[in-house]
Coordinates of C-alpha atoms in Angstrom, one line a residue:
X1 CA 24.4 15.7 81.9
X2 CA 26.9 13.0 83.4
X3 CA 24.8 10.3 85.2
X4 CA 25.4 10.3 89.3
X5 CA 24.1 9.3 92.4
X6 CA 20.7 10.8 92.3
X7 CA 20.6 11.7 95.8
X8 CA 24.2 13.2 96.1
X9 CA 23.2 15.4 93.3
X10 CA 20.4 16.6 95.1
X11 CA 21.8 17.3 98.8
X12 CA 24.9 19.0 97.1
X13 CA 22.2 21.0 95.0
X14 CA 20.5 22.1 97.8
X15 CA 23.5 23.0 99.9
X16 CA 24.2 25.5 96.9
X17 CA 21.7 27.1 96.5
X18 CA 20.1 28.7 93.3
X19 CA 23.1 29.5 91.3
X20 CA 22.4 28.3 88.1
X21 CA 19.5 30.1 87.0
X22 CA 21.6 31.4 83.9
X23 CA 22.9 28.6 83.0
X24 CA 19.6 26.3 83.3
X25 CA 17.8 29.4 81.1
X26 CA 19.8 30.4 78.4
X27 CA 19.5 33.9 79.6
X28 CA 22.3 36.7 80.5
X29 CA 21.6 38.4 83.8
X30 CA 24.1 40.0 86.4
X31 CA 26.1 38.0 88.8
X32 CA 24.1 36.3 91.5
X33 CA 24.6 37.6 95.4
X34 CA 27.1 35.8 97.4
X35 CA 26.0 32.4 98.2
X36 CA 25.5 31.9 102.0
X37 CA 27.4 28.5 101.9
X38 CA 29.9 28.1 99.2
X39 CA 30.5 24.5 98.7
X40 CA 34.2 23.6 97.4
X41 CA 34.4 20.4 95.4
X42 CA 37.5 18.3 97.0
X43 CA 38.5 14.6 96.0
X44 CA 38.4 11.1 97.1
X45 CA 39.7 9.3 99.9
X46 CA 43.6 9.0 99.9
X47 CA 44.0 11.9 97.1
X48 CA 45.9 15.3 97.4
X49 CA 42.3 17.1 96.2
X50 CA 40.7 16.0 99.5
X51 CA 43.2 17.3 101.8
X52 CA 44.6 20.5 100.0
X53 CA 40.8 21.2 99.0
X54 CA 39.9 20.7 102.6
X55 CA 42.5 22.8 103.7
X56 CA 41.8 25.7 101.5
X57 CA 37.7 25.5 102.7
X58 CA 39.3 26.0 106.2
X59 CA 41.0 28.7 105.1
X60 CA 37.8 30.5 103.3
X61 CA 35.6 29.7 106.3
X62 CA 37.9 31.9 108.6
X63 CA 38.1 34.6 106.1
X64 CA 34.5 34.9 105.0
X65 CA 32.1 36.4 107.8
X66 CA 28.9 35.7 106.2
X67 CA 29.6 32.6 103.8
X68 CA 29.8 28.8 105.6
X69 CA 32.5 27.3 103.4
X70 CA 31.8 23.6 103.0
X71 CA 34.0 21.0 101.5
X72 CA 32.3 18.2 100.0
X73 CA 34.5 14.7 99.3
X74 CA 33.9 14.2 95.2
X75 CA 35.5 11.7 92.8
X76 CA 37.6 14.4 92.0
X77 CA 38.6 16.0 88.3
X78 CA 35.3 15.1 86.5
X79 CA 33.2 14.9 88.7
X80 CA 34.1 18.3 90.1
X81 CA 33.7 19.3 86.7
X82 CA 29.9 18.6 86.6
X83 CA 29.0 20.0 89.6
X84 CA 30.1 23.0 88.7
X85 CA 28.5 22.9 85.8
X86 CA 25.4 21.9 87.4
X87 CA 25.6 24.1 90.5
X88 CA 26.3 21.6 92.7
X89 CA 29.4 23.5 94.0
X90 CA 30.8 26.9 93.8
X91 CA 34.2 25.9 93.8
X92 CA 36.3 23.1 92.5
X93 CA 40.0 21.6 91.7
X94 CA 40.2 20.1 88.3
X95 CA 43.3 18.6 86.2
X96 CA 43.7 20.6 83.1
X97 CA 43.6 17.8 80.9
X98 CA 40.1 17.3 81.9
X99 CA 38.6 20.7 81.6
X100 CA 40.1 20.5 77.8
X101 CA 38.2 17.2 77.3
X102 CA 34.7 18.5 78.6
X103 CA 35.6 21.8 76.9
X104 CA 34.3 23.1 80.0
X105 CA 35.7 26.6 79.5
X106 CA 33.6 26.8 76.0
X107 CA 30.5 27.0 77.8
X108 CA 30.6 30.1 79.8
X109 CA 30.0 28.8 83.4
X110 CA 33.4 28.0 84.5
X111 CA 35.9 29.9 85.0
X112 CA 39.9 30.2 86.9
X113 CA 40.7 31.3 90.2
X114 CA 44.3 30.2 89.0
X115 CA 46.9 27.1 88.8
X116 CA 48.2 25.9 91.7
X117 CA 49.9 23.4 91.2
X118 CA 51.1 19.5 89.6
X119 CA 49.8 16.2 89.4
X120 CA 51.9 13.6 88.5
X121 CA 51.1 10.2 86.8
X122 CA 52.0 7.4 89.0
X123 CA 52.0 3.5 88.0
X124 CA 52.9 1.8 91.4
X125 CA 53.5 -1.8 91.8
X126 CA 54.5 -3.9 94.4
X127 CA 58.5 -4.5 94.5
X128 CA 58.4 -7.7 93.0
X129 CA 55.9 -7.8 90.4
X130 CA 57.6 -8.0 87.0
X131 CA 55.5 -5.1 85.6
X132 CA 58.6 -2.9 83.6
X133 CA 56.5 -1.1 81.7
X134 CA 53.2 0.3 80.7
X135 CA 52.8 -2.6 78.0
X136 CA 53.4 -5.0 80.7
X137 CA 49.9 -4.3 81.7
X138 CA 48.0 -6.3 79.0
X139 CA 45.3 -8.6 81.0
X140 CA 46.4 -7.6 84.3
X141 CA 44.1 -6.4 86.9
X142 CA 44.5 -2.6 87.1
X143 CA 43.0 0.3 89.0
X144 CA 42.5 3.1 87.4
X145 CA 40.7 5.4 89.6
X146 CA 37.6 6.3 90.6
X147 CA 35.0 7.2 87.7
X148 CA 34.7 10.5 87.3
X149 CA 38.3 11.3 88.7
X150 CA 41.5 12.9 86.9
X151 CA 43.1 9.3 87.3
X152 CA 40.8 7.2 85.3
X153 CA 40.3 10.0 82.4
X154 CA 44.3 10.6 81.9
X155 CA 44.9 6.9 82.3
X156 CA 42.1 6.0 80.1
X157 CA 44.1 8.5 77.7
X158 CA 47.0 7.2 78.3
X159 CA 45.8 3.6 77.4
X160 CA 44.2 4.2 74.3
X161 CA 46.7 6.2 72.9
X162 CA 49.8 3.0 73.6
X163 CA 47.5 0.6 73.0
X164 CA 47.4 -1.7 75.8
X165 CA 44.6 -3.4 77.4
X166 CA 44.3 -4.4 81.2
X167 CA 41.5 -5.5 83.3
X168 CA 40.4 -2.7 84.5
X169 CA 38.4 -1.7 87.9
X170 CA 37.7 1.6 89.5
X171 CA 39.1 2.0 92.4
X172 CA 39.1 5.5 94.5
X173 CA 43.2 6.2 96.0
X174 CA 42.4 4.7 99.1
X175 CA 41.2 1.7 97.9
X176 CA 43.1 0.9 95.4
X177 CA 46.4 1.2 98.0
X178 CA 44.6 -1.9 100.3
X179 CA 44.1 -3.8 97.0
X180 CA 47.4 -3.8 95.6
X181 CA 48.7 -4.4 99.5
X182 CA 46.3 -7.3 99.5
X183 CA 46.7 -8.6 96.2
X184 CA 43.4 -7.7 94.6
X185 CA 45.0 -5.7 91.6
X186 CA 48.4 -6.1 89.7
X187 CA 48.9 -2.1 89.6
X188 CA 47.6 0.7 90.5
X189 CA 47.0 4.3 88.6
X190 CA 47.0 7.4 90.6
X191 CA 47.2 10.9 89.4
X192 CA 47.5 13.6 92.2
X193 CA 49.9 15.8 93.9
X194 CA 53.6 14.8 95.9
X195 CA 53.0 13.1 97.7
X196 CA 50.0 11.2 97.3
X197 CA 48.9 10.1 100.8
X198 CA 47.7 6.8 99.8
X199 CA 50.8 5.8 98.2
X200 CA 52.7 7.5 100.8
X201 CA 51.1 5.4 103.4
X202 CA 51.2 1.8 101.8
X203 CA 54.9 2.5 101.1
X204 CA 55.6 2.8 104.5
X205 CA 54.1 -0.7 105.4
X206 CA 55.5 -2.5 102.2
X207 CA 57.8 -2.4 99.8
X208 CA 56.6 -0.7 96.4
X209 CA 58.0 0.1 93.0
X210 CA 56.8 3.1 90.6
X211 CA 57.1 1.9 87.1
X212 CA 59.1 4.8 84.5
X213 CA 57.0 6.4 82.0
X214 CA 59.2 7.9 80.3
X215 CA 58.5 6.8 76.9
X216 CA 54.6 7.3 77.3
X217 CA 55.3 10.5 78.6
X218 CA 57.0 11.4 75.4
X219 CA 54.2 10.0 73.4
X220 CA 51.8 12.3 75.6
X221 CA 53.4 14.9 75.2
X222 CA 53.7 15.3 71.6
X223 CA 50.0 14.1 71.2
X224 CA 48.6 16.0 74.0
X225 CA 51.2 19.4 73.9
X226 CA 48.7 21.9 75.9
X227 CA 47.9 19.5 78.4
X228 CA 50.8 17.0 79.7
X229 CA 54.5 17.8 80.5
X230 CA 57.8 15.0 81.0
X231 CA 58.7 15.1 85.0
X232 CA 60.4 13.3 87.8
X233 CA 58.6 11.8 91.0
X234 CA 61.6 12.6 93.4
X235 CA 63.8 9.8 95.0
X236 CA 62.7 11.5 98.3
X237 CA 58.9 11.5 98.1
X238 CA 58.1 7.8 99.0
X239 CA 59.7 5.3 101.3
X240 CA 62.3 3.7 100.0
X241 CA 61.3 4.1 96.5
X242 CA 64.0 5.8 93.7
X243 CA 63.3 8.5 91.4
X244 CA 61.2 7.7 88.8
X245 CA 60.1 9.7 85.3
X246 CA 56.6 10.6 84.6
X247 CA 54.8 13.3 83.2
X248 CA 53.0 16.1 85.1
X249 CA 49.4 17.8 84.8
X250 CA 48.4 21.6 85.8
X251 CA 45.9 21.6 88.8
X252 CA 43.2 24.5 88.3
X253 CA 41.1 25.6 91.1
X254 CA 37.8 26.8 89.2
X255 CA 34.7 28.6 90.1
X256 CA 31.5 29.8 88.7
X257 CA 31.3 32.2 86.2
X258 CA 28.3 34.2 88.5
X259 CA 30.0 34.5 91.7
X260 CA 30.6 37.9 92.5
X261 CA 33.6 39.6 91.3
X262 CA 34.1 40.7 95.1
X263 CA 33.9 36.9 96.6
X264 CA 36.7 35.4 93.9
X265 CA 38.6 38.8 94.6
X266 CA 38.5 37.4 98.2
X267 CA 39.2 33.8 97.3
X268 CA 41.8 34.6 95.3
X269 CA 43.7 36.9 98.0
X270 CA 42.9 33.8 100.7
X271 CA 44.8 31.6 98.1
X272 CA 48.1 33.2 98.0
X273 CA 47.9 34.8 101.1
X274 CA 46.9 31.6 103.0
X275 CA 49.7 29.5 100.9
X276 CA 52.7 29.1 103.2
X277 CA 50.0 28.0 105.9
X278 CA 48.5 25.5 103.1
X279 CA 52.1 24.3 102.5
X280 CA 52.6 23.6 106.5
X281 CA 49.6 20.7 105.9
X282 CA 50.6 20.0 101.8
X283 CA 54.1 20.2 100.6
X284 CA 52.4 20.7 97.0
X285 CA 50.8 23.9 98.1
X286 CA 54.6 25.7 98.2
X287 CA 54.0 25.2 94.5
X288 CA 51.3 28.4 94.6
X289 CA 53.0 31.8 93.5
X290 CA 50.8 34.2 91.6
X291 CA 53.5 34.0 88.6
X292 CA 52.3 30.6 87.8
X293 CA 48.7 31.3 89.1
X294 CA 47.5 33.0 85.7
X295 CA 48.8 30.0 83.8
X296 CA 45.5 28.5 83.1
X297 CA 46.1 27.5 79.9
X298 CA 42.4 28.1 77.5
X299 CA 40.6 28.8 80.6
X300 CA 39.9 32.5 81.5
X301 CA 40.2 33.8 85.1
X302 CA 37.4 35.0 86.5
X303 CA 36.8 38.9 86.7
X304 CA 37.3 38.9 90.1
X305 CA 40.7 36.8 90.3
X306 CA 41.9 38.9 87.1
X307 CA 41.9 42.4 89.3
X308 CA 43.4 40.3 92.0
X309 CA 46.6 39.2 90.4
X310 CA 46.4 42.7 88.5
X311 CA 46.7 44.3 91.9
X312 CA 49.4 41.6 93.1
X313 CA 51.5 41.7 90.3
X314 CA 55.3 40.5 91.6
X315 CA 57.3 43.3 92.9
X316 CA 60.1 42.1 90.0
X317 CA 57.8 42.7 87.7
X318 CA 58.3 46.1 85.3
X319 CA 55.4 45.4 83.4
X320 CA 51.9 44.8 84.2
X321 CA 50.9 40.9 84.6
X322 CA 49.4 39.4 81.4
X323 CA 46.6 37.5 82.6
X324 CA 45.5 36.3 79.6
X325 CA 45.8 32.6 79.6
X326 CA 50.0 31.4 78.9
X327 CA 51.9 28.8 78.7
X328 CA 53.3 26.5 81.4
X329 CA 56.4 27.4 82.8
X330 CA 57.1 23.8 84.1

């Protein structure tokens, strides 16, 4: 098991509940009754994860008469990642690259509500600094994210694979926006939906550059095919700051494999149901359509969310929806 705060692990354990008794065993049982608080694993300060994960626990609460839906702030991707696996929360959001690294979906705990929508790889540097490119990085001071987060593991991906070697410090969104304003780090990573309220707000107090990736993009892409995908950040999503290429990661919201087929049913319906509301607080949440939803890539949906979108299926459609994992239509 991942090493984390002892008693963070603890309170979020207890505010589950016993969920894990499976999993801890070894042993095959039937699904466990619904949880009376089902905790939803969000994201850091400053991140998308936080807000849209916030959002969709309002969303549950109202829905579900006899469940408390709590959000819990997380260091996002990873760490969400182990507390499923651990029980520490019944839901979570996760980048796919980072449920293909843990191979999280090999071990029979975890499984797909559905995609929702992209992250995008952002390098942002203040308007004058004469980092051009990723290889401009080598010795500078560089945030990569906060451990356990979807920024520092694709970054950390992304450096080994080019080969370049900053000083690097671990910074959550939040922070690392007040460090580059003040100076503190060169650059800044930050890998999260459009746009990224961290970002969003430091660009609006100082003038800020986003540094292409076009080229490592590429180089991702062909490496890392099932995972990563070229994209633009749109001229119009920060401040004064142009269009700049990137490459984009599917966001998963997972749960665990022993919730009730009836409650993901229900979590799954809140989802697309709830998304036009979700959208009103999170651009990124128009993104949510159930033809993209059972694009999960190696991970399977959960029973539950499988006879949701089978129900759902788009009135186009002539043919029954394939839920069996696909590939990205982005």
């Amino acid at each position: 098991m991942h090493p984390r705060e002892t008693d963070r692990r603890t309170v979020l354990l207890s505010l589950a509940g016993a969920v894990t008794v499976a999993a801890v065993t070894g042993c095959t049982r039937a699904p466990d009754p619904a949880p009376p608080r089902l905790i939803v694993a969000t994201g850091p300060p400053g991140a998308v994860y936080r807000e849209i994960g916030g959002e969709l626990a309002l969303l549950l609460d109202e829905r579900l008469a006899h469940n408390k839906v709590i959000p819990v702030e997380t260091r996002a991707s990873h760490d969400n990642l182990y507390l499923l696996e651990d029980g520490g929360a019944h839901l979570g959001l996760a980048n796919l690259d980072s449920v293909l690294a843990t191979e999280i979906e090999k071990q029979d705990l975890v499984s797909a509500v559905g995609r929702l929508y992209d992250s995008f790889v952002h390098l942002v540097v203040t308007a004058g600094s004469p980092v051009r490119g990723l290889t401009d990085l080598d010795g500078l001071r560089v945030s990569i994210g906060a451990s356990d987060s979807g920024t520092e593991f694709t970054t950390e991906q992304i450096l080994s694979e080019i080969g370049v070697r900053p000083e690097t410090l671990r910074l959550d969104q939040a922070t690392s926006a007040e460090a580059l304003a003040s100076g503190e780090i060169d650059a800044m990573f930050s890998l999260t939906g459009l746009p990224t309220p961290a970002i969003a707000d430091l660009a609006e107090r100082a003038p800020l550059r986003l540094v292409d990736l076009a080229d490592v993009a590429d180089h991702m892409v062909t490496v890392y095919p099932e995972a990563y995908f070229p994209a633009t950040i749109p001229a119009t999503t920060y401040a004064g700051i142009p269009a700049c290429p990137t490459m984009s990661i599917p966001n998963l919201l997972l749960c665990r494999q022993d919730l009730p087929e009836d409650l993901v049913y229900v979590v799954t319906d809140t989802v697309y149901t709830g998304a036009s509301r979700l959208a009103e607080q999170r651009p990124e949440a128009a993104q949510i359509n159930v033809r993209t939803g059972i694009s999960t890539g190696v991970v399977p949906l959960h029973a539950g969310a499988e006879r949701w979108y089978r129900d759902n299926k788009p009135a186009s459609e002539g043919a029954e929806v394939q839920v069996s994992p696909s590939e990205s239509t982005d």
